[in-house]
mmCIF file of C-alpha atoms in Angstrom:
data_model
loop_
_atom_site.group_PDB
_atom_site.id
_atom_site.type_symbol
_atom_site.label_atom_id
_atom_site.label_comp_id
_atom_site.label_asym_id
_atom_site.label_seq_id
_atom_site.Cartn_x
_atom_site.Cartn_y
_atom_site.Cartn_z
ATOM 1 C CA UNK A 76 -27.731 -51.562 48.922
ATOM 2 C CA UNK A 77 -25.534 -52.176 46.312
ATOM 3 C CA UNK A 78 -24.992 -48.805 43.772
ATOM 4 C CA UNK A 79 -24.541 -49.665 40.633
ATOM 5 C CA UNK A 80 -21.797 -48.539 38.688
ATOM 6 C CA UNK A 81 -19.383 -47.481 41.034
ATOM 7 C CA UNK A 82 -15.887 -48.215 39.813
ATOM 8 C CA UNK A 83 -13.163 -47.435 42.268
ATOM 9 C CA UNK A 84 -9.465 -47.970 41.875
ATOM 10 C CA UNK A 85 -8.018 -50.401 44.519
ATOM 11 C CA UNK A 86 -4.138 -51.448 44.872
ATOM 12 C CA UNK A 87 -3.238 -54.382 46.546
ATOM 13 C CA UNK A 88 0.085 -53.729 48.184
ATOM 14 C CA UNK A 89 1.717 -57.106 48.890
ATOM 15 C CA UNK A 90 5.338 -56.539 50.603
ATOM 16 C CA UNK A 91 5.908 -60.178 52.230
ATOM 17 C CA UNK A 92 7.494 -63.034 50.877
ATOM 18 C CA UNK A 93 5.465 -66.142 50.583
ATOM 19 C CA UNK A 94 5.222 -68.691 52.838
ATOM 20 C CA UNK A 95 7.153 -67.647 55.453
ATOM 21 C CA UNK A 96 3.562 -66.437 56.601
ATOM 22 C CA UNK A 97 0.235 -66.461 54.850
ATOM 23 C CA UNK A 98 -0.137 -62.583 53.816
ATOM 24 C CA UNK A 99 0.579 -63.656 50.200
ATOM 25 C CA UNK A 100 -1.672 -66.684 50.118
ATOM 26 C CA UNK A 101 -4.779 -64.968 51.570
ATOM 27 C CA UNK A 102 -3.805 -61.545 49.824
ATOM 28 C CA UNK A 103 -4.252 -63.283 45.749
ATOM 29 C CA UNK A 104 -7.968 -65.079 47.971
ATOM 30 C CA UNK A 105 -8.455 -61.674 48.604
ATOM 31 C CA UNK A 106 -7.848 -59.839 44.578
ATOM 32 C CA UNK A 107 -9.960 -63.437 43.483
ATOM 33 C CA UNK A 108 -13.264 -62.328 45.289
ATOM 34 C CA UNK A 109 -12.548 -59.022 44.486
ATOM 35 C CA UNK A 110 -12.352 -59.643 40.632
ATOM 36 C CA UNK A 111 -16.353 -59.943 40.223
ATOM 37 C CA UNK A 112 -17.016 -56.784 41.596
ATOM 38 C CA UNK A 113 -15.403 -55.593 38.422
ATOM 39 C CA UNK A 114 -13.552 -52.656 39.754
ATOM 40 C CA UNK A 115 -10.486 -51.077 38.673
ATOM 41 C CA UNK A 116 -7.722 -53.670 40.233
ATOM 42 C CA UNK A 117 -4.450 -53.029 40.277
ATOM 43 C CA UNK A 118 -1.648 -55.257 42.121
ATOM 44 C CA UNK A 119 1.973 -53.969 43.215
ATOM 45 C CA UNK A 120 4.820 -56.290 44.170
ATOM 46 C CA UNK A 121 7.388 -54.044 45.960
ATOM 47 C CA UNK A 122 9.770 -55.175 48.762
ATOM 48 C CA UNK A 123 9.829 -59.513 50.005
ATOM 49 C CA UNK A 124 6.301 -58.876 47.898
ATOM 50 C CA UNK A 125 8.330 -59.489 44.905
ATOM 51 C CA UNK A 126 9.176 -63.178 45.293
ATOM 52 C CA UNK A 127 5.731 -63.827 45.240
ATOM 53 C CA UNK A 128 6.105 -63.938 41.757
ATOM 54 C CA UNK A 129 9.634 -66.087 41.627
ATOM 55 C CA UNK A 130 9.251 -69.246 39.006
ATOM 56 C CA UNK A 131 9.871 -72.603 39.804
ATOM 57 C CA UNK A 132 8.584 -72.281 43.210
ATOM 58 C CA UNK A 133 8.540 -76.389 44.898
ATOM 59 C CA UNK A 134 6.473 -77.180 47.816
ATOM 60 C CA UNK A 135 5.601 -80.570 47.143
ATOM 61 C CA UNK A 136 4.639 -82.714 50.496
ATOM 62 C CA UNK A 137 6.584 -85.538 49.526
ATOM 63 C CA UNK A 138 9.657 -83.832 49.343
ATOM 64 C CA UNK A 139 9.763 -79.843 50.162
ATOM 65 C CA UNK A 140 7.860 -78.262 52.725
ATOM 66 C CA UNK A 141 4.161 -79.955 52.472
ATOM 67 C CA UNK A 142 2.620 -76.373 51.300
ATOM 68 C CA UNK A 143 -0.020 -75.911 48.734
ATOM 69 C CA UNK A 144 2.059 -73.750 45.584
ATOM 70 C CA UNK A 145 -0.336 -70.883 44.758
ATOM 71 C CA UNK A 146 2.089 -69.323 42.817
ATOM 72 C CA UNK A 147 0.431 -70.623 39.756
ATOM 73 C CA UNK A 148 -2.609 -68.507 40.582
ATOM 74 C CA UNK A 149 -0.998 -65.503 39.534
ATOM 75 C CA UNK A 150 -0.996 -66.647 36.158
ATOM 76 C CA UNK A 151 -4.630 -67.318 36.286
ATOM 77 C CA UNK A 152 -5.540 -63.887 36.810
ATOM 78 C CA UNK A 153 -5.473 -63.074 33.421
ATOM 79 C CA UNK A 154 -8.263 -65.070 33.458
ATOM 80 C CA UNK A 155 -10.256 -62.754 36.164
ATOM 81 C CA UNK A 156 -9.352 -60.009 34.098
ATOM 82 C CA UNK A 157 -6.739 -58.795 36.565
ATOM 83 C CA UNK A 158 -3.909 -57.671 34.299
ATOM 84 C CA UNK A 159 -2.444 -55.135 35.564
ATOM 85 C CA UNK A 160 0.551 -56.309 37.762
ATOM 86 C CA UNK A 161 3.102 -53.732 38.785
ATOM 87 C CA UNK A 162 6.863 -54.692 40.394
ATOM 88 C CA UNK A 163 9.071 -52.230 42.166
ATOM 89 C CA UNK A 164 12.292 -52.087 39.927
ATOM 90 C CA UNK A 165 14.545 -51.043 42.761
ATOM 91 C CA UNK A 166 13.142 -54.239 45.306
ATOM 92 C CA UNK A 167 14.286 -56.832 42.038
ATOM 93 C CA UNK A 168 17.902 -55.277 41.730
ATOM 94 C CA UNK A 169 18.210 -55.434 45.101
ATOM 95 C CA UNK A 170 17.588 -59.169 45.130
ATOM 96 C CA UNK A 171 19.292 -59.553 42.037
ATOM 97 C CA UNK A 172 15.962 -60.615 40.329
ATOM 98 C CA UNK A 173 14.800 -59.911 36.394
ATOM 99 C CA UNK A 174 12.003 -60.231 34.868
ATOM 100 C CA UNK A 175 12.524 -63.359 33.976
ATOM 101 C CA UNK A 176 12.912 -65.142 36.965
ATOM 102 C CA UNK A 177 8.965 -63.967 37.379
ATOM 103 C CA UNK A 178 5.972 -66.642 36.960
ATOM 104 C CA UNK A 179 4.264 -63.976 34.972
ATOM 105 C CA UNK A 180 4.368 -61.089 32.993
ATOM 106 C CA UNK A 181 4.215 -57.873 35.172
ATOM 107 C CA UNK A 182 5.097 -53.771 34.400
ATOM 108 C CA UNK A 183 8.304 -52.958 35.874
ATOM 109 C CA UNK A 184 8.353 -49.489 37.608
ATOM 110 C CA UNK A 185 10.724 -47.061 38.649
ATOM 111 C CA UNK A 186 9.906 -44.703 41.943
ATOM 112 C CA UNK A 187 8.159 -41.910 40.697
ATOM 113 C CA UNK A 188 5.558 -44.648 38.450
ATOM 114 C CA UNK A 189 5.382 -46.508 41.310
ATOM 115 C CA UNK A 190 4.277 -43.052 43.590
ATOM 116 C CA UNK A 191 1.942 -42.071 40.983
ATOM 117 C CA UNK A 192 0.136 -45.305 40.824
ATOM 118 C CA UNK A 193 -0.077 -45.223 44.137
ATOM 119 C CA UNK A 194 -1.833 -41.453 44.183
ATOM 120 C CA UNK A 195 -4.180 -42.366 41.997
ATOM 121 C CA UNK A 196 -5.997 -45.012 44.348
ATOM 122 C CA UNK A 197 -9.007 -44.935 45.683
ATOM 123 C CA UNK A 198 -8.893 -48.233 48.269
ATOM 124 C CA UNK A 199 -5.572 -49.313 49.257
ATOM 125 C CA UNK A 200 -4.827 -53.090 50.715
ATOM 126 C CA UNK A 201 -2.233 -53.670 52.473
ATOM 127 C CA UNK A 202 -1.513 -57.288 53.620
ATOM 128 C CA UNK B 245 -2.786 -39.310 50.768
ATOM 129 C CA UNK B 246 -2.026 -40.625 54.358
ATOM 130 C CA UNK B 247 0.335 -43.394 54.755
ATOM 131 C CA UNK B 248 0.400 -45.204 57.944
ATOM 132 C CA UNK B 249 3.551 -46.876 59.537
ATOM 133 C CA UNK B 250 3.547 -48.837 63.023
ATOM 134 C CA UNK B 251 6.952 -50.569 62.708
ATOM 135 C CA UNK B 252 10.465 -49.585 64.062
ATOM 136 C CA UNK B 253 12.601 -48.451 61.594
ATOM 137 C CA UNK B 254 15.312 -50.665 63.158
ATOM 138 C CA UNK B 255 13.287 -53.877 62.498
ATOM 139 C CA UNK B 256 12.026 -53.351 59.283
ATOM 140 C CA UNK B 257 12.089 -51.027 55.988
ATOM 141 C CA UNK B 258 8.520 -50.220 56.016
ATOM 142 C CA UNK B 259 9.188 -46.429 56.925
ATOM 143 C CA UNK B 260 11.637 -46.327 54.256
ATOM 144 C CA UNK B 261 9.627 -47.825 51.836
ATOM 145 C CA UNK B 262 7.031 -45.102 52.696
ATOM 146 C CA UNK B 263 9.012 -42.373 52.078
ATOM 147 C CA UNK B 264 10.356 -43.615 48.594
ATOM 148 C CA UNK B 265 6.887 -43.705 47.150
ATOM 149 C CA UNK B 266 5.111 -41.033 49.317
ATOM 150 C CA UNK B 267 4.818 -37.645 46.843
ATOM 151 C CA UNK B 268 5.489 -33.846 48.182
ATOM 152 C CA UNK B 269 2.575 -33.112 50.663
ATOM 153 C CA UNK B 270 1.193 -36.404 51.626
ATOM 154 C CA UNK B 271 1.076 -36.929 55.536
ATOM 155 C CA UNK B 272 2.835 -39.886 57.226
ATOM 156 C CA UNK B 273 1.770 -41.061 60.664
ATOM 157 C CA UNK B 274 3.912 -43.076 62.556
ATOM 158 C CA UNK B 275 2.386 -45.520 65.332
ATOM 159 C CA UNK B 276 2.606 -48.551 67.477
ATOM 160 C CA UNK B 277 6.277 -49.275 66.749
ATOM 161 C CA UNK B 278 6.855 -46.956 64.224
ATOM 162 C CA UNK B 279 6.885 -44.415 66.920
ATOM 163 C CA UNK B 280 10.626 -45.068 67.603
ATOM 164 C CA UNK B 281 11.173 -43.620 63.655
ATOM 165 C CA UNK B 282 9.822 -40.141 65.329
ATOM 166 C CA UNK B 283 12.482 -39.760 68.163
ATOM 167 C CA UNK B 284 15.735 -37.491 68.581
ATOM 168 C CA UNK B 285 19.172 -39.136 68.858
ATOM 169 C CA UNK B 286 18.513 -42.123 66.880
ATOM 170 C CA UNK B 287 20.090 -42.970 63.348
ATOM 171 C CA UNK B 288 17.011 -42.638 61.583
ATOM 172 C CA UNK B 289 16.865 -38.649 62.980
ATOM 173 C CA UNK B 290 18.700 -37.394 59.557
ATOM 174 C CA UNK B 291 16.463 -39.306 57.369
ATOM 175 C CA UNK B 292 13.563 -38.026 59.072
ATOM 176 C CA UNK B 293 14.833 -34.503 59.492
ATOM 177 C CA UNK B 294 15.072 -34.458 55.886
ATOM 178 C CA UNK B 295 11.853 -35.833 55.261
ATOM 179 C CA UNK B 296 9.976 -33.130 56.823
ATOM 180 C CA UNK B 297 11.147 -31.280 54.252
ATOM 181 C CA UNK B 298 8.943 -32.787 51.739
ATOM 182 C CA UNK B 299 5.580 -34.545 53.851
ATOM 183 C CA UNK B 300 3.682 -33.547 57.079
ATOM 184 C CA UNK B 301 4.469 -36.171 59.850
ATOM 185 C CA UNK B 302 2.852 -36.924 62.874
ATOM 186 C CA UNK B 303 3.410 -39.658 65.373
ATOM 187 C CA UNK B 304 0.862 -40.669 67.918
ATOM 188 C CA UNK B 305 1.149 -39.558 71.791
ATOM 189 C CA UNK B 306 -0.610 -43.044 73.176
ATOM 190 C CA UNK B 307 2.125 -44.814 71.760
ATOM 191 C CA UNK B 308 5.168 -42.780 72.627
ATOM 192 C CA UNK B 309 3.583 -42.513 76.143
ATOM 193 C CA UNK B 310 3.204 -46.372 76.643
ATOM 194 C CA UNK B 311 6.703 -47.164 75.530
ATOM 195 C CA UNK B 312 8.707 -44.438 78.431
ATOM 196 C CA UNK B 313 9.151 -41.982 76.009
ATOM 197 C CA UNK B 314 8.237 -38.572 76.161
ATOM 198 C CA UNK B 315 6.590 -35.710 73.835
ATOM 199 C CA UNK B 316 10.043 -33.793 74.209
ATOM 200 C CA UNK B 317 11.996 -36.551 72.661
ATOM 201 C CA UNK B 318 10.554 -36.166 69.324
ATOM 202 C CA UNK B 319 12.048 -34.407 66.274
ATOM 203 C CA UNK B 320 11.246 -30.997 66.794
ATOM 204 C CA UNK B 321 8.637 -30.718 63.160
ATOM 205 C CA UNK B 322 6.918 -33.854 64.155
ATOM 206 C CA UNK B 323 4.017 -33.136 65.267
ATOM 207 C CA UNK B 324 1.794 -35.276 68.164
ATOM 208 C CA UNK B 325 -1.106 -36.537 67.878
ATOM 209 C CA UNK B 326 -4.056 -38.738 68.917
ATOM 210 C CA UNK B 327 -6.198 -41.410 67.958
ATOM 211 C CA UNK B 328 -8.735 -38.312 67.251
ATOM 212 C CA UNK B 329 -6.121 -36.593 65.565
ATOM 213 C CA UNK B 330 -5.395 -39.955 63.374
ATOM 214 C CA UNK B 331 -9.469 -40.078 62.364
ATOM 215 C CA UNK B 332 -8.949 -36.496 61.347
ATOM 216 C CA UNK B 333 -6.146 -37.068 59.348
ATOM 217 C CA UNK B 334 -7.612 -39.986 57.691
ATOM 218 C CA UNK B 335 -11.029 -37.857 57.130
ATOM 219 C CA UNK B 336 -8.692 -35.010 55.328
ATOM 220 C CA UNK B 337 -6.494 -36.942 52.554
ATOM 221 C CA UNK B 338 -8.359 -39.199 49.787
ATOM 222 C CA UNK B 339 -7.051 -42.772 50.487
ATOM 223 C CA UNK B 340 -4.910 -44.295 53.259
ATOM 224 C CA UNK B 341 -1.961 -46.694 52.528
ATOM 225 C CA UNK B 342 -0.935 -48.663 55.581
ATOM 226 C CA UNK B 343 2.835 -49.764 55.240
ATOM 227 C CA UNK B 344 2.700 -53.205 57.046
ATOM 228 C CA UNK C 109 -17.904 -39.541 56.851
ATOM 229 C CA UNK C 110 -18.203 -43.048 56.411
ATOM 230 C CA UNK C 111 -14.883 -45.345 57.374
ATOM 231 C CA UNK C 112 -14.112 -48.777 56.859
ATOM 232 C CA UNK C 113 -12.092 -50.795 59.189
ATOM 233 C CA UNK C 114 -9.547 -53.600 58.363
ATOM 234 C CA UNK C 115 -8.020 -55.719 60.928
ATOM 235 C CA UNK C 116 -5.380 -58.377 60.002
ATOM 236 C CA UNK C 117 -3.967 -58.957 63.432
ATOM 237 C CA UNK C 118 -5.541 -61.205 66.569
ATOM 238 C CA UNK C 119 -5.676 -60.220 69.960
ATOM 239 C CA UNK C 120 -3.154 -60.110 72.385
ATOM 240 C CA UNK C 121 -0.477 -61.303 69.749
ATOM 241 C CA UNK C 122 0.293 -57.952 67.665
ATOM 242 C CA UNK C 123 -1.338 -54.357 68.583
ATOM 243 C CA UNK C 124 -3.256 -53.774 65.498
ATOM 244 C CA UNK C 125 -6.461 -55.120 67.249
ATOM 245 C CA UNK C 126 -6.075 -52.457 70.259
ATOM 246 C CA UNK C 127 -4.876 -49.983 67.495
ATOM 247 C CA UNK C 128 -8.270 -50.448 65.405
ATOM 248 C CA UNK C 129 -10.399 -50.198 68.490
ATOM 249 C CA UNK C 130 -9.090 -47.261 69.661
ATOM 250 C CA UNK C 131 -9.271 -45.570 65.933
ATOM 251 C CA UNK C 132 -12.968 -47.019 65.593
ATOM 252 C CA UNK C 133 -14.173 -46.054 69.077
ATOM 253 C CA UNK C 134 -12.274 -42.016 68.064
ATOM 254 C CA UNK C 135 -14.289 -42.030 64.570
ATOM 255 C CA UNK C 136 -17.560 -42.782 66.271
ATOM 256 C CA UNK C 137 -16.963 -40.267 69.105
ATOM 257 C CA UNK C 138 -16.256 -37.921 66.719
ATOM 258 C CA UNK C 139 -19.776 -38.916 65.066
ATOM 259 C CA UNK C 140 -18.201 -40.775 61.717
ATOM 260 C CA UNK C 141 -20.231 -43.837 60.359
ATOM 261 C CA UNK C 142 -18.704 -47.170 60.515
ATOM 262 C CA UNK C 143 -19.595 -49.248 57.365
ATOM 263 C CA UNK C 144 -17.984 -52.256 58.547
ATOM 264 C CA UNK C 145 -15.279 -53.615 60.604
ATOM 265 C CA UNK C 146 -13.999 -56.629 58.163
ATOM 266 C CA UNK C 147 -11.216 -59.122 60.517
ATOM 267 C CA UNK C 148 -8.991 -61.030 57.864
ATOM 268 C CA UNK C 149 -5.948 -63.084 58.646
ATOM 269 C CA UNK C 150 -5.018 -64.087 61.998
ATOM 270 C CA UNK C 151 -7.607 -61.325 63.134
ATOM 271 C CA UNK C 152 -10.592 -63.214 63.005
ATOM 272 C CA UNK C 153 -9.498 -64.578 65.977
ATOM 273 C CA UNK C 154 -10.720 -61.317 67.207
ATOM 274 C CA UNK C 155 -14.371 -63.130 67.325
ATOM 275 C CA UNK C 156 -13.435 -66.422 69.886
ATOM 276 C CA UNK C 157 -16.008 -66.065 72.619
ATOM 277 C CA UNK C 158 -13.577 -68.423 74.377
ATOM 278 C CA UNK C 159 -10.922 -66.408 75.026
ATOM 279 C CA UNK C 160 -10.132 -66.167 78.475
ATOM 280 C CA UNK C 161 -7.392 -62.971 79.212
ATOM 281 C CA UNK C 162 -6.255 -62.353 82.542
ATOM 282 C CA UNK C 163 -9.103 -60.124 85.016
ATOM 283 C CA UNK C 164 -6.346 -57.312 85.218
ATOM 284 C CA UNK C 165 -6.130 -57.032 81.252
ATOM 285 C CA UNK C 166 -8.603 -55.848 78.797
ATOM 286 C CA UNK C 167 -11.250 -57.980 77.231
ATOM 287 C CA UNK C 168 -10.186 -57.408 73.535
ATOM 288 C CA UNK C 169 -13.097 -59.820 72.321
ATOM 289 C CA UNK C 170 -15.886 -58.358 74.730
ATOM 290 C CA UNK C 171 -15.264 -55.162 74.058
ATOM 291 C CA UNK C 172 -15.469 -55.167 70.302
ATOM 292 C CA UNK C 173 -18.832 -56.880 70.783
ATOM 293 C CA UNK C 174 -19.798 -54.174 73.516
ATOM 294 C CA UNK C 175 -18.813 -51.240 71.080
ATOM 295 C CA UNK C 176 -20.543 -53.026 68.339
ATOM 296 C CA UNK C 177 -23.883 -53.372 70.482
ATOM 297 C CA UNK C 178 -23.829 -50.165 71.548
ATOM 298 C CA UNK C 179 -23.554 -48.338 67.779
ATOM 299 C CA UNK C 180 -24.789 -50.956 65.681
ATOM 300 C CA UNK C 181 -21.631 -52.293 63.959
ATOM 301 C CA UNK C 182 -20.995 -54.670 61.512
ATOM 302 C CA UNK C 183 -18.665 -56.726 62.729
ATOM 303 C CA UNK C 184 -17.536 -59.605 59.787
ATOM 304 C CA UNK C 185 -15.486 -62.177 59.868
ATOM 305 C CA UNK C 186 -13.796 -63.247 56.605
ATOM 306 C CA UNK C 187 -14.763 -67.366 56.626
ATOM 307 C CA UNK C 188 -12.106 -69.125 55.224
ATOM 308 C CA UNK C 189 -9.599 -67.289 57.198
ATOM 309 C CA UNK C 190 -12.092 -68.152 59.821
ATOM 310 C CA UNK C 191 -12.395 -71.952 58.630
ATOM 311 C CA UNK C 192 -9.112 -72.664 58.506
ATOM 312 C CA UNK C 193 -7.808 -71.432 62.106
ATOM 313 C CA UNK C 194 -11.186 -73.119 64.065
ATOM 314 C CA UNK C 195 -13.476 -69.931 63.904
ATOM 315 C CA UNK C 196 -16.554 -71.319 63.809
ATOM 316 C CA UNK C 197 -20.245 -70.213 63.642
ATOM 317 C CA UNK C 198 -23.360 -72.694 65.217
ATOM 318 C CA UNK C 199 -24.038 -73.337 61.159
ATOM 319 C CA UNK C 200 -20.454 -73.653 60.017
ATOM 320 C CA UNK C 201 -19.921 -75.836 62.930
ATOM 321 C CA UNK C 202 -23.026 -78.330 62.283
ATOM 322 C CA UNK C 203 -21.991 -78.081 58.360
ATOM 323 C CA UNK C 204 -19.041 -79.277 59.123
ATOM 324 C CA UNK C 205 -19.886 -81.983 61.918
ATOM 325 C CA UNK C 206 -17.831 -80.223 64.560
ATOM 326 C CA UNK C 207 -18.689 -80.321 67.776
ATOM 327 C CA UNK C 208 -18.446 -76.867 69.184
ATOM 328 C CA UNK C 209 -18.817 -73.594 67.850
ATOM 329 C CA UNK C 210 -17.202 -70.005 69.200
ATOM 330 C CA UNK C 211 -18.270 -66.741 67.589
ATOM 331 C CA UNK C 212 -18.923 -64.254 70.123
ATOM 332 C CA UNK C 213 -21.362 -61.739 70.357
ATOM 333 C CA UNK C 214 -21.676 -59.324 67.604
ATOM 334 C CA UNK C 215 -19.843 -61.094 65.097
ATOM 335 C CA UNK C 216 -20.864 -62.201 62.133
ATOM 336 C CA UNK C 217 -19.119 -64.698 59.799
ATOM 337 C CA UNK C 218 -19.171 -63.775 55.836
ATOM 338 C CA UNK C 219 -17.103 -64.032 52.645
ATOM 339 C CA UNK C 220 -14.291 -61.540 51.751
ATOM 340 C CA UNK C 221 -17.005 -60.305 48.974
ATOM 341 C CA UNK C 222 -18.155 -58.310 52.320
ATOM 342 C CA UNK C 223 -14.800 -56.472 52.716
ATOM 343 C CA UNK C 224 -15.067 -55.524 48.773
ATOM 344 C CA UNK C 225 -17.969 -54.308 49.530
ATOM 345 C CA UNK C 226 -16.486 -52.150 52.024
ATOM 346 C CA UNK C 227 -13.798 -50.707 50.275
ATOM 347 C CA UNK C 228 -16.523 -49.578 47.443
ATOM 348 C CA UNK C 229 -19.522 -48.272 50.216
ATOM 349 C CA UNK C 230 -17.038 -46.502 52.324
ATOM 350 C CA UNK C 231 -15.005 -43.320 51.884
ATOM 351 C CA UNK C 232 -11.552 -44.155 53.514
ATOM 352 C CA UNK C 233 -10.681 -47.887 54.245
ATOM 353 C CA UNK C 234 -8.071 -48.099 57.063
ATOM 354 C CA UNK C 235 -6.089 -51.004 57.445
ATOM 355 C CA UNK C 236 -4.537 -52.144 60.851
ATOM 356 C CA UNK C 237 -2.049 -55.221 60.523
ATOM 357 C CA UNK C 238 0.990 -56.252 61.381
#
């Protein structure tokens, strides 16, 4: 069933903010799984997507909201060899965020990179 | 490349969005609520107007239809579809991005 | 040509579920292959055999399992979206000492490895969300 070595590019689009609903959550479940299958994996923050990535992020139950923090994940994915972690430039001046307000260490991109990456996909998932 | 948009342009940016990222030729459907990005007289009809300039956009009929407006309301460039129209469209262009 | 199908949505709450019917039922009619129709987020709901909609309203959950009996669809349902919001399958629900389980017809309950899987056996994935 399975053909062996097909590589595709996918792009995980993530445009929500966290918690506010569980896109993000079940989105990073999603790029986990998808991590064996050792395809080409790219990830792009862009809009609300982008404080996905904001540091210091506190949901503890005994005194913040009572919500698991998977922000941490993202800087596990290193470890699934998912490296490749693009932010819209334009969505963090807009929210007055810089790279260093980010949990991890991610490509900045301007419009036109951002457009090309996105042309060069095979699978794009949109959550 | 096909991009996909089903929300109103007054509730959120995802048309927008699209059409900052989308390159010269791509298509753009708009559906469900996206549909109200395709009509005439609203503020969006400039930004649309000019965007035809640059992509191929089509906006599904079913949806217009179910929400009281008609075929003649839309941008004149637009062009109407269905949902066979929409499988063609995604059979034609190499991916599809949806812009939840 | 051979699609995949994404929906992120349940029924009745956003349109995406109607929205992906209506697209899938078009491919097939128009004689395209349906790898898989993978329900994530909120849309495994799709799959509750105990929904009960109003007689003068569709049957969103009836007639994804009718389409899927009549062309031979795989219909999955990611589990721990499932898990989490009381989708359960007569194994899931005996695994987990629960007393009731609700999958309808035609479903199938998998892991998200299954809408990978898609995205790499397919030509076109198209999502449908909110």
């Amino acid at each position: 069933m399975e053909e062996q070595g097909v590589i595709k590019k996918f792009l995980y689009v993530n445009r929500k903010a966290p918690y506010g609903s569980i896109y993000a959550l079940e989105s990073l479940e999603v790029v986990l799984i998808g991590a064996a299958f050792e395809q080409d994996i790219s990830l792009a923050f862009i809009d609300d997507g982008v404080y996905q990535l904001k540091k210091n992020q506190q949901t503890s139950v005994s005194s913040g909201i009572g919500v698991k923090d998977f922000s941490k994940t993202y800087r596990a994915l290193e470890g699934y060899d998912v490296e490749k972690l693009y932010v819209d430039n334009k969505s963090m001046e807009e929210r007055g965020l810089t790279v260093d307000d980010l949990i991890v260490d991610v490509q900045l991109l301007d419009d036109a990179q951002m457009a090309q990456l996105m042309e060069q996909q095979d699978v794009v998932l949109s959550f | 490349m096909l991009h996909t948009v089903n929300k109103s342009p007054f509730d959120r940016n995802s048309l927008e969005s699209c059409l900052r990222f989308a390159h010269q030729g791509h298509s753009i459907l708009l559906f469900e609520d996206g549909v109200y990005g395709a009509l005439k007289g609203t503020r969006f009809e400039t930004l649309l107007t000019e965007a035809l300039k640059s992509y191929n956009i089509y906006v599904l009929v079913p949806d217009i239809e179910a929400r009281g407006m008609r075929t003649d309301g839309i941008i004149e460039g637009i062009k109407p579809t269905d949902y066979a129209g929409f499988v063609d469209l995604v059979a034609q262009t190499k991916a599809v991005q949806a812009w939840l | 040509m051979k699609f995949a199908i994404l929906v992120n949505e349940g029924p009745y709450q956003h349109q995406a579920s109607d929205s992906a019917y209506q697209f899938t039922k078009a491919a097939l009619e128009k004689g395209h292959e349906i790898f898989r129709v993978f329900f994530y987020h909120d849309g495994v709901n799709n799959a509750s055999r105990l929904t009960v909609p109003p007689q003068d309203d569709r049957n969103i959950v009836n007639r994804w399992s009718e389409l899927a009996k009549e062309h031979h669809l795989d219909m999955v349902v990611c589990i721990a979206a499932a898990q989490r919001r009381g989708l359960l399958d007569e194994k899931e629900a005996k695994r987990h000492g629960k007393d009731a389980n609700n999958i309808a017809e035609g479903f199938r309950i998998s892991g998200l490895g299954q809408l990978i899987e898609a995205g790499i056996q397919s030509e076109r994935l198209v999502v449908f969300g909110d």
